[in-house]
Coordinates of C-alpha atoms and ligand atoms in Angstrom, one line a residue:
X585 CA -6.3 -39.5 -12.3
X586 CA -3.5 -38.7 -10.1
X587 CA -2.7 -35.2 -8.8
X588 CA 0.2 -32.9 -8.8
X589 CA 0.4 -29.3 -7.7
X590 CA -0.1 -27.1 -10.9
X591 CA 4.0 -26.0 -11.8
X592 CA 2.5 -22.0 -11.3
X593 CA 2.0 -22.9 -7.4
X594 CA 5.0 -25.4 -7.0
X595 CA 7.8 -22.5 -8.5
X596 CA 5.9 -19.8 -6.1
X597 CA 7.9 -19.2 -2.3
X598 CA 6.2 -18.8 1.0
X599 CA 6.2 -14.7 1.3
X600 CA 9.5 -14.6 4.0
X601 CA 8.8 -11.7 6.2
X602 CA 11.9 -10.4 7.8
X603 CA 13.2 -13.1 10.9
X604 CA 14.2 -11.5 14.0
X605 CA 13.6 -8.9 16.5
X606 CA 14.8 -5.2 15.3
X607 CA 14.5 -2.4 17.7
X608 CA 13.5 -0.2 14.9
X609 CA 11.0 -0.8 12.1
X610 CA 10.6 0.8 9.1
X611 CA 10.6 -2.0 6.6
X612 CA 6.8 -2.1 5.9
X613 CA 5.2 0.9 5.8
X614 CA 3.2 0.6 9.0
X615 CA 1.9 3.3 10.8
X616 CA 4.7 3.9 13.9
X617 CA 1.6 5.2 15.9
X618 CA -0.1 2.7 18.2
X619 CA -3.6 3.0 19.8
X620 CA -3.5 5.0 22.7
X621 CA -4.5 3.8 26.3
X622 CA -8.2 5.2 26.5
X623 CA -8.6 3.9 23.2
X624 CA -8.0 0.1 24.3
X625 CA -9.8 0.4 27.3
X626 CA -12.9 1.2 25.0
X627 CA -11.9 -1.5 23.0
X628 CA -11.5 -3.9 25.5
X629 CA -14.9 -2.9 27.3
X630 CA -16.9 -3.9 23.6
X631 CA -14.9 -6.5 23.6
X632 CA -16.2 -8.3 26.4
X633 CA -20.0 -8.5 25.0
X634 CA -19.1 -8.9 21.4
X635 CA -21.1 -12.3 20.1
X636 CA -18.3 -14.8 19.9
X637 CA -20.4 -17.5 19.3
X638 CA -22.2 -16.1 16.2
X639 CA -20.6 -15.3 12.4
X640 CA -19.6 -12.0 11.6
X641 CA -22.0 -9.6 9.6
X642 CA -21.3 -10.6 6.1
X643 CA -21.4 -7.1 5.0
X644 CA -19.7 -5.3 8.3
X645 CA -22.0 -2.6 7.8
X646 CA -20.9 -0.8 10.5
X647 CA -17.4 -0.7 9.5
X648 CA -18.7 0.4 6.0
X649 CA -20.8 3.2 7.3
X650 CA -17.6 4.5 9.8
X651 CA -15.5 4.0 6.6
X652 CA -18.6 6.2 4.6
X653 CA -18.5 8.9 6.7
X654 CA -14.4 9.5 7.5
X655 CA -14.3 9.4 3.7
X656 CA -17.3 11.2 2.4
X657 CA -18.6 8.4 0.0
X658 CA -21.9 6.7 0.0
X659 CA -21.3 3.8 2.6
X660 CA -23.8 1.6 -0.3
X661 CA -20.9 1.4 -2.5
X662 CA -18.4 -0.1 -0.3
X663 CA -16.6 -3.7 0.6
X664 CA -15.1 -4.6 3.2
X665 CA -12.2 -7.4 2.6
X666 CA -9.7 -9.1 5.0
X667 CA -7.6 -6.3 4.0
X668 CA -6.9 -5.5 0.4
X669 CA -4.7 -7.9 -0.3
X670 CA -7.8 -10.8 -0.2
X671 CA -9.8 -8.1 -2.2
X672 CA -6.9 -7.9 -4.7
X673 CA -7.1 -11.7 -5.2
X674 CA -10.8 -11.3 -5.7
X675 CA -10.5 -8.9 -8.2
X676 CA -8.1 -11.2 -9.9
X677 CA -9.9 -14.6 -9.5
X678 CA -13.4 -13.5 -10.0
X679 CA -13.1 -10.6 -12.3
X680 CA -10.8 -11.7 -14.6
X681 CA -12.4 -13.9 -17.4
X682 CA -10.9 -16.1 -20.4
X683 CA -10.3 -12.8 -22.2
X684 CA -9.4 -10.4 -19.7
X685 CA -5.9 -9.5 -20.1
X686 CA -4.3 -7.3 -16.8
X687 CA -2.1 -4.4 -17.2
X688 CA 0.3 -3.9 -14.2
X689 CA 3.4 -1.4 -13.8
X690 CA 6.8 -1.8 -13.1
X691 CA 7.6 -0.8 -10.7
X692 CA 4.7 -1.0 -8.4
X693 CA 3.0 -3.5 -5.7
X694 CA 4.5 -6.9 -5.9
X695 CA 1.2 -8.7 -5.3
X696 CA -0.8 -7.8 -8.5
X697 CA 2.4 -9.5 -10.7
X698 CA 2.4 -12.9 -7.8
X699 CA -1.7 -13.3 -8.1
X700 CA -1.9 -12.9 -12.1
X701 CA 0.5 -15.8 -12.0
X702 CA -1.6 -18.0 -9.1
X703 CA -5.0 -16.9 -10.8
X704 CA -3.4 -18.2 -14.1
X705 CA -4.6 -14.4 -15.7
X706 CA -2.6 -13.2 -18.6
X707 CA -0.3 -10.2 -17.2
X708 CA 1.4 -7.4 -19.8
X709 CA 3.5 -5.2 -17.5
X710 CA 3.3 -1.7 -19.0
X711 CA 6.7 -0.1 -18.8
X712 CA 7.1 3.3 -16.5
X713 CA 9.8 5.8 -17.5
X714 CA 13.3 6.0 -16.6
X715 CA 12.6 8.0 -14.0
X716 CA 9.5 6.1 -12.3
X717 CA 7.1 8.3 -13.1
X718 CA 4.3 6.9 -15.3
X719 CA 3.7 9.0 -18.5
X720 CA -0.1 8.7 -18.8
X721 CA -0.3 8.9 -23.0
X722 CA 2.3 6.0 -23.3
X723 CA 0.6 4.3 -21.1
X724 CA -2.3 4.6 -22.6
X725 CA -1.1 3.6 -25.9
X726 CA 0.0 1.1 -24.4
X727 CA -3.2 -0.1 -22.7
X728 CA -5.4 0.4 -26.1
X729 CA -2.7 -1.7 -28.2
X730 CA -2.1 -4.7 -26.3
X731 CA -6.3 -5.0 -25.5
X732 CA -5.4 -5.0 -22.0
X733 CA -8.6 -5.3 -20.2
X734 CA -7.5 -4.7 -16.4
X735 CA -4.9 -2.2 -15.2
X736 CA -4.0 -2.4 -11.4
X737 CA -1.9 0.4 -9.9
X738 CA -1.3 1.9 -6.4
X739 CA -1.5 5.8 -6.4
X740 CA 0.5 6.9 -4.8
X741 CA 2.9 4.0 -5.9
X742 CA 4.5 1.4 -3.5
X743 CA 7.6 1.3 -3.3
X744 CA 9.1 4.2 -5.7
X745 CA 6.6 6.6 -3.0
X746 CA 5.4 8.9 -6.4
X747 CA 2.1 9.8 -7.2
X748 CA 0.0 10.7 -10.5
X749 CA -2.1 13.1 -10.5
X750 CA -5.6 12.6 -10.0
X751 CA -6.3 14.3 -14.0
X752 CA -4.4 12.1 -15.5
X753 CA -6.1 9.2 -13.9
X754 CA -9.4 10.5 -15.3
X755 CA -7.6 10.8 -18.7
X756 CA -6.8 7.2 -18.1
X757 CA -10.0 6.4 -17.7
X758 CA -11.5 7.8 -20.4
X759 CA -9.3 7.5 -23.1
X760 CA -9.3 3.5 -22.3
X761 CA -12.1 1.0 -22.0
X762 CA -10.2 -1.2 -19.2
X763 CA -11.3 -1.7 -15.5
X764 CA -8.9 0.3 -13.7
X765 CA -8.5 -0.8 -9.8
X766 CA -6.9 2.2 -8.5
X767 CA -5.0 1.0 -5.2
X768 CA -5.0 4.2 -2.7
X769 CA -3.5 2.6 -0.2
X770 CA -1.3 5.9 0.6
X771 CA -3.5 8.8 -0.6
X772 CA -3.8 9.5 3.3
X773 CA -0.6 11.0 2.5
X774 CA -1.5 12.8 -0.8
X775 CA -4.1 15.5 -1.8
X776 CA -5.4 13.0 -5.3
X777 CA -7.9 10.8 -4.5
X778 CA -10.7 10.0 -7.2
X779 CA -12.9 8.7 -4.3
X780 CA -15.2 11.7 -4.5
X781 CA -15.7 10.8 -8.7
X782 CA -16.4 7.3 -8.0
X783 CA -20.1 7.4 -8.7
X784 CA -18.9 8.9 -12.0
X785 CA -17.1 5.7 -13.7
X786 CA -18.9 2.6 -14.2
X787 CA -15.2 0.9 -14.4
X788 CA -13.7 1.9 -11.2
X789 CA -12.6 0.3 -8.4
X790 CA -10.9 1.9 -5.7
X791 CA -9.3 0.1 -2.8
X792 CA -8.6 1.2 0.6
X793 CA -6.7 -0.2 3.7
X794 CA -6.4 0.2 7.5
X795 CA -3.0 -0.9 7.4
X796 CA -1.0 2.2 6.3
X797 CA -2.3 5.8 8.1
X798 CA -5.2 4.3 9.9
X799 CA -2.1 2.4 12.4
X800 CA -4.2 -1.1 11.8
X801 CA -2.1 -3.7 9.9
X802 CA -2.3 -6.2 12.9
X803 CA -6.7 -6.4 12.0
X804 CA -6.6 -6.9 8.0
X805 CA -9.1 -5.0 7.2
X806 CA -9.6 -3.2 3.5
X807 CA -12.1 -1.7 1.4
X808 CA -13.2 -1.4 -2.0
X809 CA -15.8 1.3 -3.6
X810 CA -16.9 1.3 -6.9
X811 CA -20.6 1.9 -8.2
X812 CA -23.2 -0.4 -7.7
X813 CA -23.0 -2.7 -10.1
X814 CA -19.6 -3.3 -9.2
X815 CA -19.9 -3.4 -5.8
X816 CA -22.9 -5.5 -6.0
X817 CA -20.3 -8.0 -7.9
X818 CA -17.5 -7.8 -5.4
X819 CA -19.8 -8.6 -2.4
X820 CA -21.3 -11.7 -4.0
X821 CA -17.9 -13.1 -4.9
X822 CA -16.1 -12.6 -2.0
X823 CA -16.2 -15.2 1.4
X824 CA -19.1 -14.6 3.1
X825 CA -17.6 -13.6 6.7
X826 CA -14.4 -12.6 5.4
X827 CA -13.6 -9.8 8.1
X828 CA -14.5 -11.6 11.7
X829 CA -16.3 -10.1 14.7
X830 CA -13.0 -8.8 16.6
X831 CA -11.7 -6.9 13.5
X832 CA -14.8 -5.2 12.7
X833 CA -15.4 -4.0 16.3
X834 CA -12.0 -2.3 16.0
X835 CA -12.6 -0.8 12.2
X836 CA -15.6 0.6 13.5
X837 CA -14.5 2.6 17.1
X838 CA -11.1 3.4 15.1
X839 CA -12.4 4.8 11.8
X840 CA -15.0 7.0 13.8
X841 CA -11.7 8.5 15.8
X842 CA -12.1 11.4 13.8
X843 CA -9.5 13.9 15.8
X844 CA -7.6 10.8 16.0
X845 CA -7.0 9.5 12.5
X846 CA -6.6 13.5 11.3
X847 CA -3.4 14.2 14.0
X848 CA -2.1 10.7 12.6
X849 CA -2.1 11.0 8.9
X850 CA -0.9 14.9 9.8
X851 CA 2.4 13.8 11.9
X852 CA 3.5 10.8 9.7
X853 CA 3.5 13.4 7.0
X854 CA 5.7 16.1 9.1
X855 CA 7.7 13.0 9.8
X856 CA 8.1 11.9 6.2
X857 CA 8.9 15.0 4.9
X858 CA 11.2 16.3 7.6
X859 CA 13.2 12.7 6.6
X860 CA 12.9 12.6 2.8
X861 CA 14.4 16.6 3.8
X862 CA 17.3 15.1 5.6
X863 CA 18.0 11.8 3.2
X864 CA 17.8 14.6 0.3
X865 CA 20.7 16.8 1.9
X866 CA 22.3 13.3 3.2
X867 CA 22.8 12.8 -0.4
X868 CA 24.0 15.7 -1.2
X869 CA 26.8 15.0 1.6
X870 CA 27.1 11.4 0.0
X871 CA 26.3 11.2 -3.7
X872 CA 26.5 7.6 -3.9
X873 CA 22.8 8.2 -2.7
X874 CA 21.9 8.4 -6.5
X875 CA 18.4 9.7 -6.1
X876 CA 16.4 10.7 -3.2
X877 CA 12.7 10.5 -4.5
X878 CA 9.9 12.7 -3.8
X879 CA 7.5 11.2 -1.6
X880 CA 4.0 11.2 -1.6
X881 CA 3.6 8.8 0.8
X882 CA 4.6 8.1 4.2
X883 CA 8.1 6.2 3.0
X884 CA 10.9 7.2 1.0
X885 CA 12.5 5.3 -1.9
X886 CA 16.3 6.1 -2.5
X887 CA 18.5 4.7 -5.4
X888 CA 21.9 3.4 -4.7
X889 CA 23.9 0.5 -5.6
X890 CA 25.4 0.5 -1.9
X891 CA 21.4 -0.6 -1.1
X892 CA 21.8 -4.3 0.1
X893 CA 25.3 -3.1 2.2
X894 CA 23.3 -0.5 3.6
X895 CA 20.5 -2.2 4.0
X896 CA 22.5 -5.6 5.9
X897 CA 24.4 -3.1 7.9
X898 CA 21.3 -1.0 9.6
X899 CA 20.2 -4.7 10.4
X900 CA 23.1 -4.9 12.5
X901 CA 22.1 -1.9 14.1
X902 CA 18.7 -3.6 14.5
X903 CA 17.2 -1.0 12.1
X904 CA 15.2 -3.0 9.7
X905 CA 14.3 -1.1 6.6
X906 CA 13.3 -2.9 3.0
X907 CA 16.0 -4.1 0.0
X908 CA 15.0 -4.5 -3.3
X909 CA 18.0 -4.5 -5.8
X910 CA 19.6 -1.3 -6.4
X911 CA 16.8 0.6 -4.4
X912 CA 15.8 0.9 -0.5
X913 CA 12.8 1.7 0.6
X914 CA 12.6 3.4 3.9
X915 CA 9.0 4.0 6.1
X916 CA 9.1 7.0 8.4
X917 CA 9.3 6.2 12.1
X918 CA 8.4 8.7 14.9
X919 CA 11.1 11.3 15.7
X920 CA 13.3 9.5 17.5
X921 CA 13.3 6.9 15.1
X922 CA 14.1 8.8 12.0
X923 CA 16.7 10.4 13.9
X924 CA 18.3 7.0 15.1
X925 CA 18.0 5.8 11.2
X926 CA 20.1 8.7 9.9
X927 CA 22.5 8.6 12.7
X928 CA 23.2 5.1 11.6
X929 CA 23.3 5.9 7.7
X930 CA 25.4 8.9 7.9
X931 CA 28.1 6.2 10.2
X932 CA 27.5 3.9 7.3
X933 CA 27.8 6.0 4.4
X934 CA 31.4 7.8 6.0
X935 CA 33.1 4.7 6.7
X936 CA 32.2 3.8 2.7
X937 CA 33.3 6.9 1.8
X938 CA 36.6 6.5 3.9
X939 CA 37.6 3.6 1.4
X940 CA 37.0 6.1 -1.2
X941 CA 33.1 5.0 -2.7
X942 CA 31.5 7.9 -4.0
Ligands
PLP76 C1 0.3 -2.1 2.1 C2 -0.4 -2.1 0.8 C3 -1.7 -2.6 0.7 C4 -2.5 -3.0 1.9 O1 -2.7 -4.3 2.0 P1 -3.6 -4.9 3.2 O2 -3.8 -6.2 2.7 O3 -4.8 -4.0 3.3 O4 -2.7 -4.8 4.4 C5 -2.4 -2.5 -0.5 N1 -1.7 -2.0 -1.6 C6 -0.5 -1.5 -1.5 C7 0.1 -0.9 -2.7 C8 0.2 -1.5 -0.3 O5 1.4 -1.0 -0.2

């Protein structure tokens, strides 16, 4: 029989990351805080013996039991993945059966929406309010009456930056019989986690990344814990050496940088609060900055329909920060960085307001 690409795969686009060299970025929530010199040099000294010739452990227990102890969570109940995204997928591919039907937000992470549709897994999305916030009984109403089997959110959200509290994610839990995969990608930020519950919930699944607060996009790494029988489920579905020597040896010596990863997620915080301070009184200034939202993360999310204007016109000043519709999304850079950013929006926003756009 001949073969054509399925029309899911054909109507899908490459994922276009943003061409071009920017001076400042702060279009994808990374961490602006790179490894320091004595922590290379360590780096590069395992490097040098690391077995290049053999596979990876399957398991990357070491990374797991680094992971364990930063976190407080019984390194047993933990998987790695080739950062969450490929544990995401998993969770979608191999979780999801003929009569699972997922549950995702809108807003929230673009990726749970883009692999229902290449896993082929029936997607509801389950409406936030006006406002972005989620409220928990209408959602799970929601939940019970469309027999939705899976709900995927991040918590703290990406991109609208607000959090639930970790109560109402309980309440979620109980008062539905779904798997929820709780994505706390940016609880670094945030006092919520239900990591310390997770031996409580036998339909839990909580991911974690090294890409956000940990300052390790660059090694995809990512983790899921859930209770054993979960766990025991996600490490014999996923590829075998999915996280390779190189990327482990890093997750390990970086997630047992205790002192380290504390200052880190401590200053991106000052930083994104001193700037979600500033954008907030910005939009006083300029009220065509509709809303300022609250963050809980290490970005900010603003609402304005001057977004794509703004956002093409920072570009020109080689300050890349993210577009999607009527909203920006804005990471927090380093002092400087922030500083430079609302230098440039205040020019922006004047020169609007000159030809009389409020
Ligand atoms: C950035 C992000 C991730 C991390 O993905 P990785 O594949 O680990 O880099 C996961 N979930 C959300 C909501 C994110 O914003």
């Amino acid at each position: 029989m001949r073969y054509t690409i399925p029309d899911k795969i054909k109507q899908l686009v490459p994922y276009q990351p943003l061409e071009g060299d920017y001076q400042i970025r702060l279009d994808a929530n990374e961490s602006y805080i790179s490894l320091s010199p004595m922590q290379r040099q360590k780096l590069q000294e395992q490097f040098v013996n690391l077995p290049f010739h053999r596979y990876p452990d399957p398991y990357a227990k070491q990374v797991c039991q680094s992971f364990a102890a930063f976190y407080q969570v019984n390194p047993e109940l933990v998987t790695v993945g080739n950062g969450s995204d490929e544990l995401i997928g998993l969770i979608f591919s191999a979780f999801c059966g003929d009569n699972d039907k997922v549950g995702v937000f809108a807003h929230d992470f673009s990726m749970y929406q883009i692999d229902c549709s290449i896993f082929g897994v029936p997607c509801e999305v389950i409406p936030k309010q006006p406002d972005l916030t989620i409220q928990m009984d209408h959602a799970i109403s929601y939940i019970n009456q469309h027999q939705i089997s899976v709900v995927v959110f991040s918590n703290p959200c990406n991109p609208t930056s607000l959090g639930v509290k970790r109560e109402e994610v309980i309440k979620l839990l109980n008062e539905t019989q779904a798997l929820i995969v709780l994505d706390e990608a940016y609880m670094d930020f945030w006092d919520q986690s239900l990591l310390d519950k997770i031996e409580e919930f036998d339909r839990l699944i909580i991911l974690k990344t090294c890409s956000k607060a940990i300052g390790l996009a660059g090694i995809r790494v990512g983790f899921a814990v859930a209770n054993p029988s979960l766990t025991v489920a996600l490490k014999a579905a996923k590829p075998p050496y999915n996280v390779n020597c190189i990327s482990q040896e890093v997750a390990k010596t970086i997630l047992s940088d205790k002192e380290y990863l504390m200052t880190a997620m401590q200053q991106i915080t000052a930083h994104c609060k001193w700037l979600n301070r500033q954008l907030e009184a910005l939009a006083k200034e300029y009220p065509i900055l509709e809303v300022v939202y609250p963050s809980d993360t290490n970005f900010i999310f603003i609402k304005t329909p001057l977004a794509k204007d703004i956002w093409e016109q920072l570009l020109k000043r080689s300050i890349a920060i993210r577009h999607m519709g009527d909203y920006l999304r804005i990471s927090t850079g380093n002092e400087q960085e922030n500083q430079t950013l609302l230098t440039a929006l205040k020019q922006i926003l004047e020169q609007y307001h000159g030809e009389g756009v409020r």
